[in-house]
C-alpha cells in the first residue's frame, strides 16, 4: 500500500508542478484573444448575384432580393455572433447555400446560380 500511495503522491507532485510552471503557447493565447474579440461582432455581407433578382434568405427568413444588398451603402447586416445560413435562390435555378460568421468586416459574396435545365432546351 505504501508504495502505491508514494507513487500517486509523486505523480500528483510532478503533474501539478509541471502544469503550474508551464505557460500556454502564444498561439493558444492569441486564439483565445481572437475568440473573445469575435463575441458580439457584427458584419456586413455584400451580395453580387446572377441573376440579381434572386431571393436572399438569412437563417431561413426571406430578406429581399439580391440586388437589395449589392451596393456600397447597401448590405445584409448581421449582428449576432455565430454561423448564419445564407441562401440565394430563384425558381428555375439550383439554390446556393453557404454559412457566414460575422467578423466585424465587410465581406462580398459573389453568387452565380446555375440553371436547372441546360440552355438550349434539351437533346438535339
MMTF fields as JSON, N, C-alpha, C and O atoms, coordinates in Angstrom:
{
  "mmtfVersion": "1.0.0",
  "mmtfProducer": "UNKNOWN",
  "numBonds": 495,
  "numAtoms": 496,
  "numGroups": 124,
  "numChains": 1,
  "numModels": 1,
  "chainsPerModel": [1],
  "groupsPerChain": [124],
  "chainIdList": ["A"],
  "bondAtomList": [4, 2, 8, 6, 12, 10, 16, 14, 20, 18, 24, 22, 28, 26, 32, 30, 36, 34, 40, 38, 44, 42, 48, 46, 52, 50, 56, 54, 60, 58, 64, 62, 68, 66, 72, 70, 76, 74, 80, 78, 84, 82, 88, 86, 92, 90, 96, 94, 100, 98, 104, 102, 108, 106, 112, 110, 116, 114, 120, 118, 124, 122, 128, 126, 132, 130, 136, 134, 140, 138, 144, 142, 148, 146, 152, 150, 156, 154, 160, 158, 164, 162, 168, 166, 172, 170, 176, 174, 180, 178, 184, 182, 188, 186, 192, 190, 196, 194, 200, 198, 204, 202, 208, 206, 212, 210, 216, 214, 220, 218, 224, 222, 228, 226, 232, 230, 236, 234, 240, 238, 244, 242, 248, 246, 252, 250, 256, 254, 260, 258, 264, 262, 268, 266, 272, 270, 276, 274, 280, 278, 284, 282, 288, 286, 292, 290, 296, 294, 300, 298, 304, 302, 308, 306, 312, 310, 316, 314, 320, 318, 324, 322, 328, 326, 332, 330, 336, 334, 340, 338, 344, 342, 348, 346, 352, 350, 356, 354, 360, 358, 364, 362, 368, 366, 372, 370, 376, 374, 380, 378, 384, 382, 388, 386, 392, 390, 396, 394, 400, 398, 404, 402, 408, 406, 412, 410, 416, 414, 420, 418, 424, 422, 428, 426, 432, 430, 436, 434, 440, 438, 444, 442, 448, 446, 452, 450, 456, 454, 460, 458, 464, 462, 468, 466, 472, 470, 476, 474, 480, 478, 484, 482, 488, 486, 492, 490],
  "bondOrderList": [1, 1, 1, 1, 1, 1, 1, 1, 1, 1, 1, 1, 1, 1, 1, 1, 1, 1, 1, 1, 1, 1, 1, 1, 1, 1, 1, 1, 1, 1, 1, 1, 1, 1, 1, 1, 1, 1, 1, 1, 1, 1, 1, 1, 1, 1, 1, 1, 1, 1, 1, 1, 1, 1, 1, 1, 1, 1, 1, 1, 1, 1, 1, 1, 1, 1, 1, 1, 1, 1, 1, 1, 1, 1, 1, 1, 1, 1, 1, 1, 1, 1, 1, 1, 1, 1, 1, 1, 1, 1, 1, 1, 1, 1, 1, 1, 1, 1, 1, 1, 1, 1, 1, 1, 1, 1, 1, 1, 1, 1, 1, 1, 1, 1, 1, 1, 1, 1, 1, 1, 1, 1, 1],
  "groupList": [{"groupName": "UNK", "atomNameList": ["N", "CA", "C", "O"], "elementList": ["N", "C", "C", "O"], "formalChargeList": [0, 0, 0, 0], "bondAtomList": [1, 0, 2, 1, 3, 2], "bondOrderList": [1, 1, 2], "singleLetterCode": "X", "chemCompType": "L-PEPTIDE LINKING"}],
  "groupTypeList": [0, 0, 0, 0, 0, 0, 0, 0, 0, 0, 0, 0, 0, 0, 0, 0, 0, 0, 0, 0, 0, 0, 0, 0, 0, 0, 0, 0, 0, 0, 0, 0, 0, 0, 0, 0, 0, 0, 0, 0, 0, 0, 0, 0, 0, 0, 0, 0, 0, 0, 0, 0, 0, 0, 0, 0, 0, 0, 0, 0, 0, 0, 0, 0, 0, 0, 0, 0, 0, 0, 0, 0, 0, 0, 0, 0, 0, 0, 0, 0, 0, 0, 0, 0, 0, 0, 0, 0, 0, 0, 0, 0, 0, 0, 0, 0, 0, 0, 0, 0, 0, 0, 0, 0, 0, 0, 0, 0, 0, 0, 0, 0, 0, 0, 0, 0, 0, 0, 0, 0, 0, 0, 0, 0],
  "groupIdList": [1, 2, 3, 4, 5, 6, 7, 8, 9, 10, 11, 12, 13, 14, 15, 16, 17, 18, 19, 20, 21, 22, 23, 24, 25, 26, 27, 28, 29, 30, 31, 32, 33, 34, 35, 36, 37, 38, 39, 40, 41, 42, 43, 44, 45, 46, 47, 48, 49, 50, 51, 52, 53, 54, 55, 56, 57, 58, 59, 60, 61, 62, 63, 64, 65, 66, 67, 68, 69, 70, 71, 72, 73, 74, 75, 76, 77, 78, 79, 80, 81, 82, 83, 84, 85, 86, 87, 88, 89, 90, 91, 92, 93, 94, 95, 96, 97, 98, 99, 100, 101, 102, 103, 104, 105, 106, 107, 108, 109, 110, 111, 112, 113, 114, 115, 116, 117, 118, 119, 120, 121, 122, 123, 124],
  "secStructList": [7, 2, 2, 2, 2, 2, 2, 2, 2, 2, 2, 2, 2, 2, 2, 2, 2, 2, 2, 2, 2, 7, 7, 7, 7, 2, 2, 2, 2, 2, 2, 2, 2, 2, 2, 2, 2, 2, 6, 6, 7, 7, 3, 3, 3, 3, 3, 3, 3, 3, 1, 6, 6, 7, 3, 3, 3, 3, 6, 6, 3, 3, 3, 3, 3, 4, 4, 4, 4, 7, 1, 1, 1, 7, 7, 3, 3, 3, 7, 1, 1, 1, 3, 3, 3, 3, 3, 3, 3, 7, 6, 6, 5, 7, 7, 3, 3, 3, 3, 3, 3, 7, 7, 1, 1, 3, 3, 3, 3, 3, 3, 3, 7, 7, 5, 1, 1, 7, 6, 6, 7, 1, 7, 7],
  "xCoordList": [0.813, 0.0, 0.862, 0.571, 1.915, 2.762, 3.408, 3.518, 3.828, 4.449, 3.421, 3.737, 2.172, 1.113, 0.839, 0.715, 0.742, 0.486, 1.661, 1.475, 2.866, 4.045, 4.071, 4.409, 3.71, 3.692, 2.619, 2.857, 1.44, 0.366, 0.778, 0.545, 1.392, 1.837, 2.912, 2.879, 3.865, 4.919, 4.323, 4.704, 3.389, 2.743, 1.969, 2.033, 1.249, 0.487, 1.411, 1.081, 2.552, 3.506, 4.09, 4.215, 4.451, 5.022, 4.018, 4.35, 2.809, 1.79, 1.422, 1.361, 1.179, 0.828, 1.95, 1.71, 3.166, 4.305, 4.535, 4.82, 4.415, 4.608, 3.501, 3.752, 2.282, 1.153, 1.216, 0.854, 1.67, 1.714, 2.821, 2.661, 3.937, 5.056, 4.932, 5.54, 4.148, 4.055, 3.194, 2.077, 3.708, 2.948, 2.268, 2.719, 1.181, 0.46, 1.232, 1.838, 1.211, 1.877, 1.225, 0.042, 1.983, 1.489, 0.299, -0.601, 0.294, -0.82, -2.123, -3.184, -2.057, -3.256, -3.754, -4.956, -2.845, -3.209, -3.853, -4.883, -3.26, -3.804, -5.179, -6.075, -5.35, -6.645, -7.721, -8.845, -7.391, -8.361, -8.711, -9.869, -7.721, -7.979, -8.901, -9.83, -8.652, -9.49, -10.916, -11.874, -11.057, -12.391, -13.144, -14.334, -12.466, -13.116, -13.515, -14.584, -12.671, -12.997, -14.082, -14.766, -14.256, -15.267, -16.678, -17.66, -16.782, -18.097, -18.815, -18.267, -20.032, -20.835, -20.486, -20.967, -19.657, -19.282, -20.447, -21.273, -20.49, -21.459, -20.685, -19.454, -21.408, -20.753, -21.68, -22.901, -21.105, -21.861, -21.534, -20.367, -22.581, -22.42, -22.981, -24.187, -22.099, -22.5, -22.707, -21.854, -23.848, -24.17, -24.158, -24.797, -23.433, -23.426, -23.844, -23.107, -25.041, -25.627, -26.005, -26.335, -25.95, -26.518, -27.498, -27.077, -28.763, -29.47, -29.619, -29.68, -29.677, -29.697, -31.036, -31.125, -32.086, -33.396, -33.672, -34.822, -32.613, -32.761, -33.112, -32.721, -33.846, -34.252, -33.113, -32.358, -32.999, -31.985, -32.683, -33.596, -32.242, -32.769, -31.629, -30.539, -31.874, -30.907, -31.509, -32.538, -30.873, -31.367, -32.814, -33.625, -33.129, -34.458, -35.505, -36.649, -35.153, -36.106, -35.77, -34.635, -36.77, -36.548, -36.177, -36.82, -35.117, -34.612, -34.877, -34.894, -35.085, -35.298, -34.624, -34.302, -34.411, -33.731, -32.234, -31.796, -31.481, -30.024, -29.593, -28.64, -30.283, -29.93, -30.117, -29.542, -30.922, -31.114, -29.855, -29.734, -28.911, -27.722, -26.438, -25.431, -26.468, -25.331, -24.52, -23.519, -24.905, -24.201, -23.234, -23.114, -22.546, -21.574, -22.262, -21.76, -23.413, -24.119, -25.22, -25.906, -25.392, -26.432, -25.785, -25.045, -26.062, -25.527, -26.439, -27.269, -26.27, -27.015, -26.258, -25.125, -26.865, -26.199, -26.523, -27.68, -25.467, -25.615, -25.078, -23.972, -25.863, -25.466, -25.204, -24.662, -25.576, -25.408, -24.155, -23.884, -23.395, -22.218, -22.648, -23.78, -21.761, -22.058, -22.323, -22.369, -22.495, -22.723, -24.165, -25.09, -24.341, -25.662, -25.741, -24.775, -26.902, -27.116, -27.578, -28.554, -26.884, -27.24, -27.613, -26.819, -28.833, -29.311, -29.762, -30.456, -29.356, -29.766, -30.472, -29.92, -31.719, -32.459, -33.42, -33.858, -33.728, -34.684, -35.272, -34.582, -36.526, -37.21, -36.5, -36.183, -36.261, -35.58, -34.077, -33.389, -33.542, -32.109, -31.845, -32.695, -30.651, -30.232, -29.983, -29.381, -30.429, -30.173, -28.7, -28.006, -28.256, -26.901, -27.014, -27.745, -26.292, -26.315, -24.883, -24.028, -24.642, -23.344, -23.579, -24.702, -22.528, -22.61, -21.604, -20.484, -22.023, -21.198, -21.227, -22.283, -20.065, -19.956, -19.415, -18.322, -20.149, -19.7, -18.326, -18.043, -17.485, -16.123, -15.814, -14.678, -16.821, -16.586, -16.148, -15.948, -15.998, -15.539, -16.67, -17.691, -16.467, -17.399, -16.911, -15.761, -17.793, -17.435, -18.335, -19.537, -17.757, -18.532, -18.654, -17.667, -19.885, -20.171, -20.663, -21.698, -19.926, -20.305, -20.979, -20.391, -22.23, -23.015, -23.515, -24.106, -23.279, -23.825, -24.64, -24.088, -25.978, -26.858, -26.817, -26.766, -26.839, -26.856, -28.286, -29.071, -28.637, -29.996, -30.237, -29.314, -31.485, -31.842, -31.709, -31.187, -32.168, -32.064, -30.954, -30.792, -30.189, -29.157, -29.762, -30.859, -29.036, -29.525, -29.618, -28.773, -30.627, -30.826, -32.0, -32.503, -32.446, -33.678, -33.615, -34.593, -32.565, -32.582, -31.788, -30.834, -32.195, -31.457, -31.666, -32.729, -30.66, -30.774, -31.704, -31.909],
  "yCoordList": [-1.182, 0.0, 1.252, 2.233, 1.193, 2.352, 2.778, 3.972, 1.826, 2.118, 2.752, 3.683, 2.235, 2.777, 4.239, 5.055, 4.586, 5.976, 6.882, 8.027, 6.359, 7.153, 7.45, 8.556, 6.451, 6.645, 7.668, 8.516, 7.597, 8.548, 9.942, 10.905, 10.065, 11.356, 11.951, 13.143, 11.124, 11.588, 12.052, 13.095, 11.27, 11.625, 12.934, 13.787, 13.104, 14.333, 15.54, 16.605, 15.391, 16.488, 16.827, 17.999, 15.791, 16.023, 16.698, 17.678, 16.184, 16.75, 18.152, 19.074, 18.317, 19.636, 20.628, 21.786, 20.189, 21.069, 21.492, 22.66, 20.553, 20.866, 21.773, 22.733, 21.46, 22.236, 23.669, 24.608, 23.838, 25.168, 26.016, 27.227, 25.391, 26.128, 26.353, 27.277, 25.515, 25.565, 26.744, 26.923, 27.536, 28.647, 28.18, 27.243, 28.846, 28.499, 29.013, 30.083, 28.249, 28.726, 30.019, 30.256, 30.831, 32.111, 31.922, 32.76, 30.829, 30.586, 30.343, 30.773, 29.664, 29.418, 30.728, 30.993, 31.528, 32.822, 33.695, 34.32, 33.745, 34.563, 34.053, 34.851, 32.748, 32.166, 32.551, 32.868, 32.526, 32.926, 34.406, 34.787, 35.236, 36.672, 36.902, 37.706, 36.2, 36.349, 35.873, 36.509, 34.769, 34.253, 35.25, 35.482, 35.834, 36.804, 38.056, 38.615, 38.506, 39.709, 39.454, 40.391, 38.213, 37.888, 37.841, 37.965, 37.666, 37.601, 38.934, 39.994, 38.86, 40.058, 40.883, 42.008, 40.35, 41.088, 41.139, 40.229, 42.208, 42.316, 42.226, 42.227, 42.149, 42.074, 42.517, 42.418, 43.004, 43.409, 42.447, 42.187, 41.922, 40.982, 41.618, 41.833, 41.918, 42.475, 41.299, 40.416, 41.287, 40.178, 40.656, 41.65, 39.946, 40.207, 38.905, 37.919, 38.916, 37.675, 37.75, 38.814, 36.607, 36.406, 35.256, 34.149, 35.459, 36.696, 37.574, 37.074, 38.881, 39.839, 39.882, 40.419, 39.31, 39.315, 38.031, 37.728, 37.277, 36.065, 36.451, 37.515, 35.581, 35.815, 35.478, 34.531, 36.266, 36.054, 35.684, 36.378, 34.577, 34.147, 34.095, 33.618, 34.575, 34.522, 33.681, 34.041, 32.569, 31.632, 31.232, 31.094, 31.046, 30.593, 31.678, 31.385, 32.925, 34.041, 34.919, 35.37, 35.158, 35.956, 37.39, 38.017, 37.898, 39.237, 40.218, 41.429, 39.714, 40.558, 39.958, 38.77, 40.777, 40.361, 40.607, 41.437, 39.884, 40.013, 41.438, 41.946, 42.086, 43.452, 44.442, 45.531, 44.068, 44.932, 45.041, 45.956, 44.112, 44.046, 44.099, 43.506, 44.817, 44.765, 46.052, 46.078, 47.11, 48.374, 48.678, 47.94, 49.789, 50.235, 50.533, 50.176, 51.189, 51.534, 50.538, 50.69, 49.53, 48.532, 47.175, 46.682, 46.583, 45.259, 44.571, 45.206, 43.273, 42.475, 42.565, 42.093, 43.159, 43.355, 42.209, 41.829, 41.673, 40.596, 41.091, 41.628, 40.91, 41.416, 40.316, 40.585, 39.1, 38.009, 37.207, 36.897, 36.873, 36.036, 34.62, 34.221, 33.877, 32.504, 32.401, 33.406, 31.18, 30.948, 31.2, 30.858, 31.808, 32.07, 31.415, 31.426, 30.844, 30.25, 31.344, 32.044, 31.485, 32.442, 31.622, 30.819, 31.834, 31.088, 32.071, 33.047, 31.796, 32.58, 31.611, 30.574, 31.958, 31.033, 31.777, 32.892, 31.109, 31.635, 30.442, 29.464, 30.545, 29.469, 29.236, 30.178, 27.955, 27.587, 27.47, 27.168, 27.706, 27.634, 26.763, 26.633, 26.166, 25.455, 26.488, 27.528, 26.229, 27.186, 27.15, 26.15, 28.249, 28.366, 28.587, 29.47, 27.788, 27.922, 27.959, 27.185, 28.877, 28.946, 29.366, 29.683, 29.366, 29.772, 30.885, 30.855, 31.863, 33.047, 33.395, 33.388, 33.697, 34.135, 35.565, 35.801, 36.517, 37.914, 38.065, 37.495, 38.84, 39.04, 40.498, 40.847, 41.357, 42.774, 43.445, 44.66, 42.665, 43.203, 43.179, 42.517, 43.902, 43.904, 42.846, 42.876, 41.913, 40.796, 40.804, 41.046, 40.54, 40.45, 38.985, 38.252, 38.582, 37.215, 37.261, 37.862, 36.631, 36.563, 35.224, 34.167, 35.277, 34.068, 34.051, 35.023, 32.954, 32.764, 31.476, 30.377, 31.632, 30.467, 29.728, 30.343, 28.402, 27.568, 27.205, 26.842, 27.299, 26.93, 25.437, 24.629, 25.079, 23.678, 22.913, 21.799, 23.489, 22.852, 23.537, 24.754, 22.766, 23.416, 24.368, 24.138, 25.449, 26.416, 25.732, 24.906, 26.07, 25.433, 24.471, 24.083, 24.078, 23.344, 21.837, 21.225, 21.189, 19.741, 19.046, 19.602, 17.798, 16.95, 17.41, 17.937, 17.217, 17.626, 16.728, 16.935],
  "zCoordList": [0.0, 0.0, 0.0, -0.685, 0.776, 0.919, -0.397, -0.675, -1.193, -2.484, -3.42, -4.16, -3.381, -4.235, -3.921, -4.834, -2.617, -2.235, -2.589, -3.002, -2.423, -2.763, -4.26, -4.683, -5.045, -6.499, -6.884, -7.745, -6.254, -6.538, -6.116, -6.846, -4.94, -4.453, -5.362, -5.666, -5.796, -6.694, -8.019, -8.55, -8.543, -9.801, -9.651, -10.536, -8.559, -8.317, -8.234, -8.756, -7.594, -7.47, -8.838, -9.191, -9.612, -10.934, -11.864, -12.531, -11.91, -12.795, -12.34, -13.154, -11.066, -10.542, -10.725, -11.069, -10.501, -10.635, -12.077, -12.345, -13.005, -14.423, -14.933, -15.663, -14.545, -15.043, -14.518, -15.228, -13.29, -12.708, -13.346, -13.494, -13.721, -14.274, -15.773, -16.314, -16.449, -17.909, -18.369, -17.885, -19.291, -19.854, -21.126, -21.784, -21.458, -22.673, -23.878, -23.823, -24.971, -26.186, -26.675, -26.431, -27.349, -27.846, -28.789, -28.829, -29.541, -30.467, -29.725, -30.178, -28.597, -27.794, -27.187, -27.173, -26.696, -26.113, -27.183, -26.931, -28.372, -29.47, -29.906, -30.184, -29.967, -30.345, -29.339, -29.727, -28.063, -27.038, -27.159, -26.988, -27.451, -27.643, -28.831, -28.751, -29.931, -31.122, -30.859, -31.298, -30.151, -29.826, -28.953, -29.163, -27.984, -27.099, -27.864, -27.617, -28.792, -29.54, -30.573, -30.985, -31.0, -32.012, -31.419, -32.151, -30.12, -29.495, -29.661, -29.359, -30.141, -30.301, -31.52, -31.659, -32.413, -33.614, -34.583, -34.645, -35.326, -36.403, -37.709, -37.718, -38.789, -40.075, -41.177, -41.054, -42.251, -43.426, -44.551, -44.847, -45.174, -46.271, -47.535, -47.648, -48.487, -49.777, -50.718, -50.814, -51.418, -52.311, -53.757, -54.1, -54.588, -56.028, -56.689, -56.672, -57.275, -57.766, -59.236, -59.76, -59.881, -61.213, -61.077, -60.743, -61.315, -61.62, -60.369, -59.245, -60.592, -59.483, -58.747, -57.643, -59.368, -58.709, -57.927, -57.61, -57.618, -56.809, -55.369, -54.888, -54.7, -53.31, -52.353, -52.577, -51.28, -50.253, -48.954, -48.506, -48.35, -47.063, -46.063, -46.38, -44.875, -43.786, -42.679, -42.108, -42.377, -41.369, -41.659, -40.744, -42.957, -43.365, -43.479, -43.824, -43.201, -43.248, -44.457, -44.608, -45.319, -46.519, -46.15, -45.308, -46.803, -46.521, -47.657, -47.435, -48.863, -50.029, -51.242, -51.259, -52.257, -53.483, -53.337, -52.541, -54.105, -54.054, -54.377, -53.786, -55.308, -55.684, -54.531, -54.551, -53.524, -52.351, -51.502, -50.688, -51.685, -50.834, -51.654, -51.269, -52.798, -53.707, -53.799, -54.515, -53.112, -53.267, -52.156, -51.178, -52.333, -51.34, -50.014, -48.948, -50.089, -48.849, -48.511, -47.5, -49.341, -49.088, -48.86, -49.711, -47.726, -47.432, -46.43, -45.78, -46.321, -45.357, -44.038, -43.942, -43.031, -41.743, -40.789, -40.611, -40.183, -39.209, -37.881, -37.811, -36.825, -35.516, -34.495, -33.423, -34.81, -33.859, -34.179, -35.34, -33.14, -33.321, -33.677, -33.404, -34.275, -34.655, -36.149, -36.858, -36.609, -38.024, -38.402, -37.666, -39.572, -40.127, -41.496, -42.258, -41.802, -43.112, -44.07, -43.798, -45.178, -46.215, -47.445, -47.934, -47.938, -49.101, -50.177, -49.895, -51.409, -52.568, -53.497, -53.864, -53.882, -54.737, -55.647, -55.363, -56.755, -57.724, -58.473, -58.759, -58.775, -59.493, -60.835, -61.56, -61.143, -62.378, -62.238, -63.213, -61.02, -60.765, -59.544, -58.664, -59.503, -58.303, -57.206, -57.475, -55.982, -54.894, -54.473, -54.656, -53.916, -53.381, -51.879, -51.43, -51.105, -49.651, -49.133, -49.562, -48.199, -47.532, -46.088, -45.699, -45.313, -43.911, -43.672, -44.184, -42.889, -42.654, -41.177, -40.544, -40.641, -39.255, -39.254, -39.769, -38.691, -38.694, -38.06, -37.006, -38.72, -38.223, -37.961, -37.639, -38.096, -37.924, -39.213, -39.248, -40.267, -41.549, -42.578, -42.389, -43.648, -44.778, -45.762, -46.199, -46.106, -46.968, -48.197, -48.086, -49.372, -50.607, -51.003, -51.059, -51.275, -51.694, -53.136, -53.423, -54.039, -55.452, -55.71, -55.477, -56.197, -56.412, -57.848, -58.318, -58.536, -59.883, -59.845, -59.784, -59.883, -59.835, -61.173, -62.238, -61.096, -62.299, -62.658, -61.782, -63.944, -64.358, -64.148, -64.255, -63.847, -63.662, -64.976, -64.988, -66.069, -67.38, -68.167, -68.079, -68.934, -69.732, -70.738, -71.246, -71.028, -72.012, -73.364, -73.709, -74.112, -75.397, -75.367, -76.421, -74.178, -74.038, -74.025, -73.594, -74.455, -74.349, -75.425, -75.969, -75.736, -76.667, -78.11, -78.442, -78.974, -80.382, -81.156, -82.352]
}
